[in-house]
Amino acid sequence: MIENPSHSDLLSKDGIIDLLEHSEVFDLTIFDETDSTNDVLKEMAKNGAPEWTAIIARRQNRGRGRLGRSFVSPEGGLYMSLLLRPELSAADSLFITTAAAVSVAEAIESMGVEKVGIKWVNDIYIDNKKVCGILTEGAADPTDGRLSYAVLGIGVNVITPDDAFPDQLKNKAGSIFGSDAPHDTLCSLTAAILNRLYCRCSSPDKTDHLSEYRRRSVIVGKNVALKINGNELRAKALNINDDLSLLVKTDDGNVTSVLSGDVTVTDF
Ligand code: BTN
């Protein structure tokens, strides 16, 4: 359990807004508890909610991750979904996920944490433990394939106590800060993420963040196991291409690009 007196002290709307550089553009709502902030925001998006609407929860009961997985969401974490209406095709939605990964990494670093890594395509790692996952979900206009909206869901283990993770995640998931973190850590990190997201997502060049993304890669140069549609492939990760696919050299010597899949580093 968190030792601080009240959860609303740890994560409050006013505490976040005070630290936003463009507070006028955001419409924030904070829930104590919800099933999934992405689900709440998707309904709002379908009903015409404006860009930069954000739903934040102190806990989620049914947090969702990529590939149909669940995302364990106890107190002490930040669970946030942000509505974007970008001029992008649905096929380009990876640019949103990766711009968000860079924004989260930079925000964490701005709070004095070093060696924040990104595991292609959507996970943030510190000391070999996952501290953040990102799930972008959208709807495309069937007439032109452009995104009518994208819901960017970000889950961060900020001051999550170790015992809040189930046994099967204890070696894989970690928290950025311990229980001695300053009282305003959750608000500061939330605002730092939103400030960076606003800059990155407002950039006319959707590839602006690529060099920062590559620089933080924890898989380039490493041997990896890739799971693609249930098949496992052993390979060396060579680079992240400009279209955000992963360039790999498979064990049989072929060099190929992979657009989606699940990666595990097999050497450290
Ligand atoms: C992953 O690790 O596969 C992605 C995890 C994304 C979790 C966030 S938490 C806020 C938003 N609401 C959800 O249900 N999921 C995302």
Coordinates of N, CA, C and O in Angstrom, one line a residue, residues 14 27 40 47 50 90 133 143 180 182 196 207 263:
D14 N -5.8 19.5 -10.4 CA -5.2 20.8 -10.2 C -3.6 20.7 -10.2 O -2.9 21.5 -10.7
D27 N -8.4 18.7 -21.8 CA -9.6 18.5 -21.0 C -9.4 17.2 -20.2 O -9.5 16.1 -20.7
V40 N -13.1 3.9 -21.9 CA -13.9 5.1 -21.6 C -13.7 6.2 -22.7 O -14.7 6.7 -23.3
N47 N -18.4 9.8 -29.7 CA -19.4 10.8 -29.5 C -18.9 12.2 -29.8 O -19.6 13.2 -29.4
P50 N -13.4 16.3 -28.2 CA -12.3 16.9 -29.0 C -10.9 16.3 -28.7 O -10.7 15.7 -27.7
A90 N -4.4 5.2 -40.9 CA -4.3 4.2 -39.8 C -3.0 3.4 -39.9 O -2.5 3.0 -38.8
G133 N 3.9 0.6 -20.6 CA 3.4 0.1 -21.9 C 2.5 1.1 -22.5 O 1.8 1.9 -21.8
T143 N -13.6 5.6 -46.1 CA -13.5 6.1 -47.4 C -12.1 6.5 -47.8 O -11.7 6.3 -49.0
D180 N 9.8 6.3 -1.3 CA 10.3 7.5 -0.8 C 10.2 8.7 -1.8 O 10.8 9.8 -1.6
P182 N 9.0 11.9 -3.9 CA 8.3 13.1 -3.4 C 6.8 13.0 -3.7 O 6.4 12.3 -4.6
R196 N 5.4 17.0 -23.2 CA 6.2 16.5 -24.4 C 5.3 15.9 -25.5 O 5.6 16.1 -26.6
T207 N 8.2 12.1 -38.4 CA 9.4 11.3 -38.1 C 10.4 12.0 -37.2 O 11.5 11.5 -36.9
V263 N 9.0 -8.9 -29.1 CA 10.4 -9.2 -29.0 C 10.9 -9.4 -27.6 O 10.5 -8.8 -26.7

